PDB file of C-alpha atoms in Angstrom:
ATOM      1  CA  MET A   1     127.717 104.589 112.881  1.00 59.00           C
ATOM      2  CA  SER A   2     127.172 101.686 115.278  1.00 62.00           C
ATOM      3  CA  ASP A   3     124.071  99.519 115.031  1.00 68.00           C
ATOM      4  CA  SER A   4     123.110 100.358 118.616  1.00 76.00           C
ATOM      5  CA  LYS A   5     123.349 104.095 117.977  1.00 91.00           C
ATOM      6  CA  LEU A   6     121.161 103.809 114.885  1.00 90.00           C
ATOM      7  CA  ALA A   7     118.637 101.711 116.800  1.00 93.00           C
ATOM      8  CA  GLY A   8     118.621 104.339 119.511  1.00 95.00           C
ATOM      9  CA  GLN A   9     117.898 107.023 116.935  1.00 95.00           C
ATOM     10  CA  PHE A  10     114.847 105.107 115.762  1.00 96.00           C
ATOM     11  CA  PHE A  11     113.552 104.749 119.304  1.00 97.00           C
ATOM     12  CA  ASP A  12     114.135 108.462 119.859  1.00 97.00           C
ATOM     13  CA  ALA A  13     112.224 109.301 116.686  1.00 97.00           C
ATOM     14  CA  ALA A  14     109.307 107.044 117.617  1.00 97.00           C
ATOM     15  CA  ILE A  15     109.168 108.434 121.153  1.00 98.00           C
ATOM     16  CA  ALA A  16     109.224 111.993 119.813  1.00 98.00           C
ATOM     17  CA  LEU A  17     106.298 111.199 117.528  1.00 98.00           C
ATOM     18  CA  LEU A  18     104.352 109.613 120.367  1.00 98.00           C
ATOM     19  CA  ARG A  19     104.949 112.655 122.556  1.00 98.00           C
ATOM     20  CA  ARG A  20     103.894 114.996 119.782  1.00 98.00           C
ATOM     21  CA  VAL A  21     100.677 113.083 119.165  1.00 98.00           C
ATOM     22  CA  ARG A  22      99.996 112.982 122.900  1.00 98.00           C
ATOM     23  CA  ASP A  23     100.472 116.741 123.218  1.00 98.00           C
ATOM     24  CA  GLU A  24      98.800 117.873 119.993  1.00 98.00           C
ATOM     25  CA  GLU A  25      96.041 115.308 119.446  1.00 98.00           C
ATOM     26  CA  GLY A  26      94.702 114.994 122.994  1.00 97.00           C
ATOM     27  CA  ASP A  27      91.429 116.734 122.210  1.00 98.00           C
ATOM     28  CA  ALA A  28      90.853 114.665 119.074  1.00 98.00           C
ATOM     29  CA  ILE A  29      91.633 111.424 120.932  1.00 98.00           C
ATOM     30  CA  ALA A  30      89.170 112.432 123.653  1.00 98.00           C
ATOM     31  CA  ALA A  31      86.539 113.224 121.018  1.00 98.00           C
ATOM     32  CA  ALA A  32      87.088 109.889 119.291  1.00 98.00           C
ATOM     33  CA  GLY A  33      86.891 108.013 122.598  1.00 98.00           C
ATOM     34  CA  THR A  34      83.666 109.811 123.459  1.00 98.00           C
ATOM     35  CA  LEU A  35      82.204 108.912 120.068  1.00 98.00           C
ATOM     36  CA  VAL A  36      83.106 105.253 120.613  1.00 98.00           C
ATOM     37  CA  ALA A  37      81.523 105.351 124.080  1.00 98.00           C
ATOM     38  CA  ASP A  38      78.398 107.020 122.678  1.00 98.00           C
ATOM     39  CA  THR A  39      78.065 104.256 120.089  1.00 98.00           C
ATOM     40  CA  VAL A  40      78.501 101.461 122.625  1.00 98.00           C
ATOM     41  CA  ALA A  41      76.058 103.024 125.080  1.00 97.00           C
ATOM     42  CA  ALA A  42      73.451 103.507 122.341  1.00 97.00           C
ATOM     43  CA  GLY A  43      73.599  99.855 121.266  1.00 96.00           C
ATOM     44  CA  GLY A  44      75.679 100.426 118.153  1.00 97.00           C
ATOM     45  CA  ARG A  45      78.452  98.266 116.782  1.00 97.00           C
ATOM     46  CA  LEU A  46      82.113  99.136 116.226  1.00 98.00           C
ATOM     47  CA  PHE A  47      84.192  98.419 113.139  1.00 98.00           C
ATOM     48  CA  ALA A  48      87.819  99.078 112.207  1.00 98.00           C
ATOM     49  CA  PHE A  49      89.368  99.092 108.748  1.00 96.00           C
ATOM     50  CA  GLY A  50      92.806  99.583 107.300  1.00 95.00           C
ATOM     51  CA  ALA A  51      94.471  98.487 104.075  1.00 92.00           C
ATOM     52  CA  GLY A  52      98.017  97.242 103.694  1.00 89.00           C
ATOM     53  CA  HIS A  53     100.176  97.981 106.713  1.00 91.00           C
ATOM     54  CA  SER A  54      97.483 100.333 108.025  1.00 94.00           C
ATOM     55  CA  SER A  55      95.464  97.187 108.710  1.00 93.00           C
ATOM     56  CA  LEU A  56      97.919  96.275 111.470  1.00 95.00           C
ATOM     57  CA  ALA A  57      96.647  99.052 113.735  1.00 96.00           C
ATOM     58  CA  ALA A  58      93.043  98.167 112.908  1.00 96.00           C
ATOM     59  CA  GLN A  59      93.649  94.509 113.746  1.00 96.00           C
ATOM     60  CA  ASP A  60      95.347  95.497 116.993  1.00 96.00           C
ATOM     61  CA  VAL A  61      92.043  96.665 118.512  1.00 97.00           C
ATOM     62  CA  VAL A  62      90.007  93.627 117.405  1.00 97.00           C
ATOM     63  CA  TYR A  63      89.586  90.565 119.670  1.00 97.00           C
ATOM     64  CA  ARG A  64      92.312  91.924 121.901  1.00 96.00           C
ATOM     65  CA  ALA A  65      92.905  91.271 125.588  1.00 96.00           C
ATOM     66  CA  GLY A  66      92.241  94.563 127.357  1.00 97.00           C
ATOM     67  CA  GLY A  67      90.271  95.805 124.349  1.00 97.00           C
ATOM     68  CA  LEU A  68      86.634  96.360 123.571  1.00 98.00           C
ATOM     69  CA  ALA A  69      84.918  93.129 122.622  1.00 98.00           C
ATOM     70  CA  LEU A  70      82.582  94.994 120.266  1.00 97.00           C
ATOM     71  CA  MET A  71      85.302  96.111 117.847  1.00 98.00           C
ATOM     72  CA  ASN A  72      85.032  94.140 114.601  1.00 98.00           C
ATOM     73  CA  LEU A  73      87.465  94.088 111.690  1.00 97.00           C
ATOM     74  CA  LEU A  74      85.922  95.264 108.428  1.00 96.00           C
ATOM     75  CA  THR A  75      87.857  93.461 105.738  1.00 90.00           C
ATOM     76  CA  VAL A  76      88.268  94.133 102.046  1.00 87.00           C
ATOM     77  CA  PRO A  77      89.510  90.950 100.355  1.00 85.00           C
ATOM     78  CA  GLY A  78      93.070  91.295  99.163  1.00 82.00           C
ATOM     79  CA  THR A  79      93.885  94.441 101.140  1.00 85.00           C
ATOM     80  CA  THR A  80      94.248  93.249 104.742  1.00 79.00           C
ATOM     81  CA  GLY A  81      97.968  93.297 105.393  1.00 72.00           C
ATOM     82  CA  VAL A  82     100.224  91.606 102.862  1.00 74.00           C
ATOM     83  CA  ASP A  83      98.456  88.263 102.828  1.00 73.00           C
ATOM     84  CA  VAL A  84      97.915  88.106  99.048  1.00 77.00           C
ATOM     85  CA  LEU A  85     100.272  87.208  96.225  1.00 80.00           C
ATOM     86  CA  PRO A  86     101.585  89.268  94.702  1.00 88.00           C
ATOM     87  CA  ALA A  87     101.613  91.647  97.662  1.00 84.00           C
ATOM     88  CA  THR A  88     101.446  94.555  95.223  1.00 85.00           C
ATOM     89  CA  LEU A  89      97.867  93.524  94.385  1.00 82.00           C
ATOM     90  CA  GLY A  90      96.741  95.010  97.698  1.00 83.00           C
ATOM     91  CA  SER A  91      98.148  98.397  96.731  1.00 85.00           C
ATOM     92  CA  ALA A  92      96.397  98.204  93.369  1.00 85.00           C
ATOM     93  CA  LEU A  93      93.062  97.374  94.983  1.00 84.00           C
ATOM     94  CA  GLU A  94      93.296 100.498  97.140  1.00 85.00           C
ATOM     95  CA  ARG A  95      92.901 102.520  93.961  1.00 85.00           C
ATOM     96  CA  VAL A  96      89.801 100.697  92.659  1.00 82.00           C
ATOM     97  CA  ASP A  97      86.630 102.796  92.573  1.00 87.00           C
ATOM     98  CA  GLY A  98      83.467 101.141  93.879  1.00 89.00           C
ATOM     99  CA  LEU A  99      85.184  98.504  95.975  1.00 92.00           C
ATOM    100  CA  ALA A 100      84.565 100.191  99.331  1.00 93.00           C
ATOM    101  CA  THR A 101      80.901 100.766  98.528  1.00 95.00           C
ATOM    102  CA  ALA A 102      80.404  97.102  97.624  1.00 95.00           C
ATOM    103  CA  VAL A 103      82.107  95.960 100.822  1.00 94.00           C
ATOM    104  CA  LEU A 104      80.104  98.274 103.085  1.00 96.00           C
ATOM    105  CA  ASP A 105      76.816  97.385 101.421  1.00 96.00           C
ATOM    106  CA  SER A 106      77.576  93.701 102.002  1.00 95.00           C
ATOM    107  CA  SER A 107      78.722  94.151 105.598  1.00 96.00           C
ATOM    108  CA  PRO A 108      76.643  94.149 108.788  1.00 96.00           C
ATOM    109  CA  ALA A 109      77.442  97.840 109.346  1.00 97.00           C
ATOM    110  CA  ARG A 110      74.363 100.029 109.638  1.00 97.00           C
ATOM    111  CA  ALA A 111      73.199 103.457 110.726  1.00 97.00           C
ATOM    112  CA  GLY A 112      74.186 104.171 114.319  1.00 97.00           C
ATOM    113  CA  ASP A 113      77.406 102.163 114.120  1.00 98.00           C
ATOM    114  CA  LEU A 114      80.938 103.567 114.130  1.00 98.00           C
ATOM    115  CA  LEU A 115      83.788 102.878 111.722  1.00 98.00           C
ATOM    116  CA  VAL A 116      87.447 103.600 112.428  1.00 98.00           C
ATOM    117  CA  ILE A 117      89.443 103.972 109.214  1.00 98.00           C
ATOM    118  CA  VAL A 118      93.235 103.867 109.324  1.00 97.00           C
ATOM    119  CA  SER A 119      95.081 105.147 106.267  1.00 96.00           C
ATOM    120  CA  LEU A 120      98.516 106.729 106.475  1.00 95.00           C
ATOM    121  CA  SER A 121      98.202 108.797 103.302  1.00 94.00           C
ATOM    122  CA  GLY A 122      94.411 108.973 103.261  1.00 94.00           C
ATOM    123  CA  ARG A 123      94.579 109.687  99.534  1.00 94.00           C
ATOM    124  CA  ASN A 124      93.602 106.426  97.848  1.00 93.00           C
ATOM    125  CA  ALA A 125      90.138 105.653  96.535  1.00 92.00           C
ATOM    126  CA  LEU A 126      89.470 102.884  99.054  1.00 94.00           C
ATOM    127  CA  PRO A 127      89.688 104.829 102.355  1.00 96.00           C
ATOM    128  CA  VAL A 128      88.117 107.978 100.883  1.00 97.00           C
ATOM    129  CA  GLU A 129      85.171 106.076  99.425  1.00 96.00           C
ATOM    130  CA  MET A 130      84.883 103.990 102.591  1.00 96.00           C
ATOM    131  CA  ALA A 131      84.512 107.105 104.725  1.00 98.00           C
ATOM    132  CA  ARG A 132      82.137 108.850 102.338  1.00 97.00           C
ATOM    133  CA  HIS A 133      79.824 105.884 101.937  1.00 97.00           C
ATOM    134  CA  ALA A 134      79.884 105.021 105.640  1.00 98.00           C
ATOM    135  CA  ARG A 135      78.578 108.476 106.458  1.00 98.00           C
ATOM    136  CA  GLU A 136      75.953 108.154 103.725  1.00 97.00           C
ATOM    137  CA  LEU A 137      74.781 104.993 105.484  1.00 98.00           C
ATOM    138  CA  GLY A 138      74.522 106.830 108.800  1.00 98.00           C
ATOM    139  CA  LEU A 139      77.721 105.599 110.466  1.00 98.00           C
ATOM    140  CA  LYS A 140      80.040 107.806 112.458  1.00 98.00           C
ATOM    141  CA  VAL A 141      83.578 107.817 111.074  1.00 98.00           C
ATOM    142  CA  VAL A 142      86.857 108.252 112.939  1.00 98.00           C
ATOM    143  CA  GLY A 143      89.804 108.662 110.590  1.00 98.00           C
ATOM    144  CA  LEU A 144      93.410 108.052 111.609  1.00 98.00           C
ATOM    145  CA  THR A 145      95.751 109.489 109.000  1.00 98.00           C
ATOM    146  CA  SER A 146      98.736 111.741 108.428  1.00 97.00           C
ATOM    147  CA  VAL A 147      97.274 115.106 107.533  1.00 96.00           C
ATOM    148  CA  GLY A 148     100.614 116.103 106.033  1.00 94.00           C
ATOM    149  CA  TYR A 149      99.955 113.894 103.017  1.00 93.00           C
ATOM    150  CA  ALA A 150      97.055 116.132 101.993  1.00 90.00           C
ATOM    151  CA  GLU A 151      99.480 119.049 101.902  1.00 90.00           C
ATOM    152  CA  GLU A 152     102.265 117.356  99.954  1.00 91.00           C
ATOM    153  CA  THR A 153     100.636 114.731  97.716  1.00 93.00           C
ATOM    154  CA  ARG A 154      97.845 114.499  95.175  1.00 91.00           C
ATOM    155  CA  SER A 155      94.597 112.684  95.997  1.00 91.00           C
ATOM    156  CA  GLN A 156      94.022 109.442  94.085  1.00 86.00           C
ATOM    157  CA  HIS A 157      90.228 109.714  94.457  1.00 91.00           C
ATOM    158  CA  ALA A 158      88.129 111.218  91.664  1.00 89.00           C
ATOM    159  CA  SER A 159      86.775 113.854  94.055  1.00 93.00           C
ATOM    160  CA  GLY A 160      90.251 115.167  94.812  1.00 91.00           C
ATOM    161  CA  THR A 161      89.546 114.751  98.519  1.00 95.00           C
ATOM    162  CA  TYR A 162      91.267 112.818 101.294  1.00 96.00           C
ATOM    163  CA  LEU A 163      90.129 110.620 104.165  1.00 97.00           C
ATOM    164  CA  LYS A 164      90.387 113.599 106.518  1.00 97.00           C
ATOM    165  CA  ASP A 165      87.648 115.371 104.548  1.00 97.00           C
ATOM    166  CA  HIS A 166      84.996 112.749 105.324  1.00 97.00           C
ATOM    167  CA  CYS A 167      85.311 112.058 109.059  1.00 98.00           C
ATOM    168  CA  ASP A 168      83.448 113.050 112.194  1.00 98.00           C
ATOM    169  CA  VAL A 169      86.772 113.002 114.048  1.00 98.00           C
ATOM    170  CA  VAL A 170      90.244 113.147 112.481  1.00 98.00           C
ATOM    171  CA  LEU A 171      93.292 111.825 114.329  1.00 98.00           C
ATOM    172  CA  ASP A 172      96.577 113.088 112.872  1.00 98.00           C
ATOM    173  CA  SER A 173      99.429 110.607 113.289  1.00 98.00           C
ATOM    174  CA  LYS A 174     102.005 113.302 112.425  1.00 97.00           C
ATOM    175  CA  ILE A 175     103.945 110.796 110.320  1.00 97.00           C
ATOM    176  CA  ALA A 176     106.056 112.510 107.675  1.00 95.00           C
ATOM    177  CA  VAL A 177     105.327 111.846 104.013  1.00 95.00           C
ATOM    178  CA  GLY A 178     107.200 108.705 103.037  1.00 93.00           C
ATOM    179  CA  ASP A 179     107.019 107.096 106.509  1.00 95.00           C
ATOM    180  CA  ALA A 180     110.758 106.701 107.132  1.00 95.00           C
ATOM    181  CA  GLU A 181     112.520 108.143 110.156  1.00 95.00           C
ATOM    182  CA  LEU A 182     116.193 107.460 109.435  1.00 95.00           C
ATOM    183  CA  ARG A 183     118.729 108.452 106.795  1.00 93.00           C
ATOM    184  CA  LEU A 184     122.354 107.605 106.181  1.00 93.00           C
ATOM    185  CA  ASP A 185     124.762 108.984 103.614  1.00 92.00           C
ATOM    186  CA  THR A 186     125.658 105.427 102.673  1.00 92.00           C
ATOM    187  CA  VAL A 187     122.038 104.326 102.134  1.00 93.00           C
ATOM    188  CA  GLU A 188     120.226 105.605  99.071  1.00 95.00           C
ATOM    189  CA  ALA A 189     116.673 105.582 100.476  1.00 95.00           C
ATOM    190  CA  PRO A 190     115.249 106.676 103.849  1.00 95.00           C
ATOM    191  CA  PHE A 191     114.245 103.788 106.116  1.00 96.00           C
ATOM    192  CA  ALA A 192     112.743 102.721 109.462  1.00 96.00           C
ATOM    193  CA  PRO A 193     108.978 103.478 109.325  1.00 96.00           C
ATOM    194  CA  ALA A 194     107.230 104.397 112.585  1.00 97.00           C
ATOM    195  CA  SER A 195     103.613 104.602 111.461  1.00 97.00           C
ATOM    196  CA  THR A 196     102.599 101.255 112.973  1.00 96.00           C
ATOM    197  CA  VAL A 197     104.026 102.194 116.366  1.00 97.00           C
ATOM    198  CA  VAL A 198     102.179 105.509 116.396  1.00 98.00           C
ATOM    199  CA  THR A 199      98.848 104.449 114.908  1.00 98.00           C
ATOM    200  CA  SER A 200      98.556 101.443 117.215  1.00 98.00           C
ATOM    201  CA  ALA A 201      99.275 103.647 120.227  1.00 98.00           C
ATOM    202  CA  VAL A 202      96.696 106.219 119.132  1.00 98.00           C
ATOM    203  CA  LEU A 203      93.957 103.615 118.732  1.00 98.00           C
ATOM    204  CA  GLN A 204      94.741 102.074 122.108  1.00 98.00           C
ATOM    205  CA  ALA A 205      94.488 105.561 123.617  1.00 98.00           C
ATOM    206  CA  VAL A 206      91.066 105.953 121.999  1.00 98.00           C
ATOM    207  CA  VAL A 207      89.929 102.606 123.432  1.00 98.00           C
ATOM    208  CA  ALA A 208      91.208 103.566 126.880  1.00 98.00           C
ATOM    209  CA  THR A 209      89.360 106.873 126.676  1.00 98.00           C
ATOM    210  CA  ALA A 210      86.164 105.119 125.613  1.00 98.00           C
ATOM    211  CA  ALA A 211      86.381 102.611 128.463  1.00 98.00           C
ATOM    212  CA  ALA A 212      86.785 105.395 131.014  1.00 98.00           C
ATOM    213  CA  ALA A 213      83.951 107.409 129.452  1.00 98.00           C
ATOM    214  CA  LEU A 214      81.598 104.432 129.683  1.00 98.00           C
ATOM    215  CA  ALA A 215      82.543 103.801 133.310  1.00 98.00           C
ATOM    216  CA  ASP A 216      81.885 107.462 134.125  1.00 97.00           C
ATOM    217  CA  ARG A 217      78.340 106.950 132.833  1.00 97.00           C
ATOM    218  CA  GLY A 218      77.816 103.879 134.962  1.00 97.00           C
ATOM    219  CA  VAL A 219      78.159 101.559 131.945  1.00 96.00           C
ATOM    220  CA  GLN A 220      80.550  98.646 132.338  1.00 96.00           C
ATOM    221  CA  PRO A 221      82.767  98.660 129.223  1.00 97.00           C
ATOM    222  CA  PRO A 222      82.647  95.279 127.414  1.00 97.00           C
ATOM    223  CA  LEU A 223      86.335  94.471 127.723  1.00 98.00           C
ATOM    224  CA  LEU A 224      88.107  91.214 126.993  1.00 98.00           C
ATOM    225  CA  ARG A 225      90.629  89.544 129.273  1.00 98.00           C
ATOM    226  CA  SER A 226      93.635  87.498 128.257  1.00 97.00           C
ATOM    227  CA  ALA A 227      92.761  83.858 127.644  1.00 94.00           C
ATOM    228  CA  ASN A 228      96.175  83.033 129.109  1.00 96.00           C
ATOM    229  CA  VAL A 229      95.293  84.051 132.662  1.00 96.00           C
ATOM    230  CA  ASP A 230      93.162  81.987 135.007  1.00 97.00           C
ATOM    231  CA  GLY A 231      89.486  82.737 134.446  1.00 97.00           C
ATOM    232  CA  GLY A 232      90.130  84.653 131.229  1.00 97.00           C
ATOM    233  CA  ARG A 233      88.301  82.270 128.944  1.00 97.00           C
ATOM    234  CA  GLU A 234      85.284  82.133 131.216  1.00 97.00           C
ATOM    235  CA  TRP A 235      85.191  85.938 131.411  1.00 98.00           C
ATOM    236  CA  ASN A 236      85.371  86.255 127.631  1.00 97.00           C
ATOM    237  CA  ALA A 237      82.693  83.605 127.091  1.00 97.00           C
ATOM    238  CA  ARG A 238      80.320  85.652 129.232  1.00 97.00           C
ATOM    239  CA  VAL A 239      81.134  88.849 127.348  1.00 97.00           C
ATOM    240  CA  PHE A 240      80.633  87.082 124.019  1.00 97.00           C
ATOM    241  CA  GLU A 241      77.246  85.777 125.127  1.00 97.00           C
ATOM    242  CA  GLU A 242      76.056  89.120 126.481  1.00 97.00           C
ATOM    243  CA  HIS A 243      77.011  91.002 123.310  1.00 97.00           C
ATOM    244  CA  ALA A 244      76.558  88.315 120.669  1.00 96.00           C
ATOM    245  CA  ASP A 245      74.452  90.576 118.459  1.00 96.00           C
ATOM    246  CA  ARG A 246      77.306  93.072 118.144  1.00 97.00           C
ATOM    247  CA  ILE A 247      80.264  90.711 117.698  1.00 97.00           C
ATOM    248  CA  PHE A 248      80.888  89.362 114.186  1.00 96.00           C
ATOM    249  CA  TYR A 249      84.379  87.872 114.360  1.00 95.00           C
ATOM    250  CA  ARG A 250      83.025  84.708 116.043  1.00 91.00           C
ATOM    251  CA  ARG A 251      80.560  83.837 113.304  1.00 81.00           C
TER     252      ARG A 251
END
């Protein structure tokens, strides 16, 4: 099989997933966007969390041109991306009980805020505990996960539950268990994950929905502009000043 044909198959698979999420998760995306808009309008703060590669989608909506300035990254040391050595430590930390509670209790998150949690499998202790404790603290929780994992895998949390069981809104990425879209007879393992493509697109759709919902209410959404266009830095400086009490990535 030619390289170009295989590449085309990956694009086709990713596009099919995006179309499926668009068609099947529209109501959930609208609900999540409304919840984000409600939080912004009520004076709450926004946080996003993901561990490992799930952190990529969370980071994509933080301090982003065209994004909501109020979205802050909630970090758990050692689990954000693959920035620790050994990289396998991050995976181990996702299974540690009590870690999410300690992080939330030490964070600026409080009742009335909203937390977006991205976890492909949604089965590890960290995202499950993060969602449970966030709701105990009075936060709204939007979970972005593959619901299929709850049907085909075993929960790694003591409760036997998954991220999807502790959210105000659940967004199903539709990613198949194993997160690999391609197979070849000559390659022993499946390959070409599409979860980052899909989860990033879903979160951007939620942000777009929230911005429109705020505008419909007569509230100007606190959006950032690119610093690489004329006037962008000045625009952002004004937004930062107006919403300084809800932006934590500049401190």
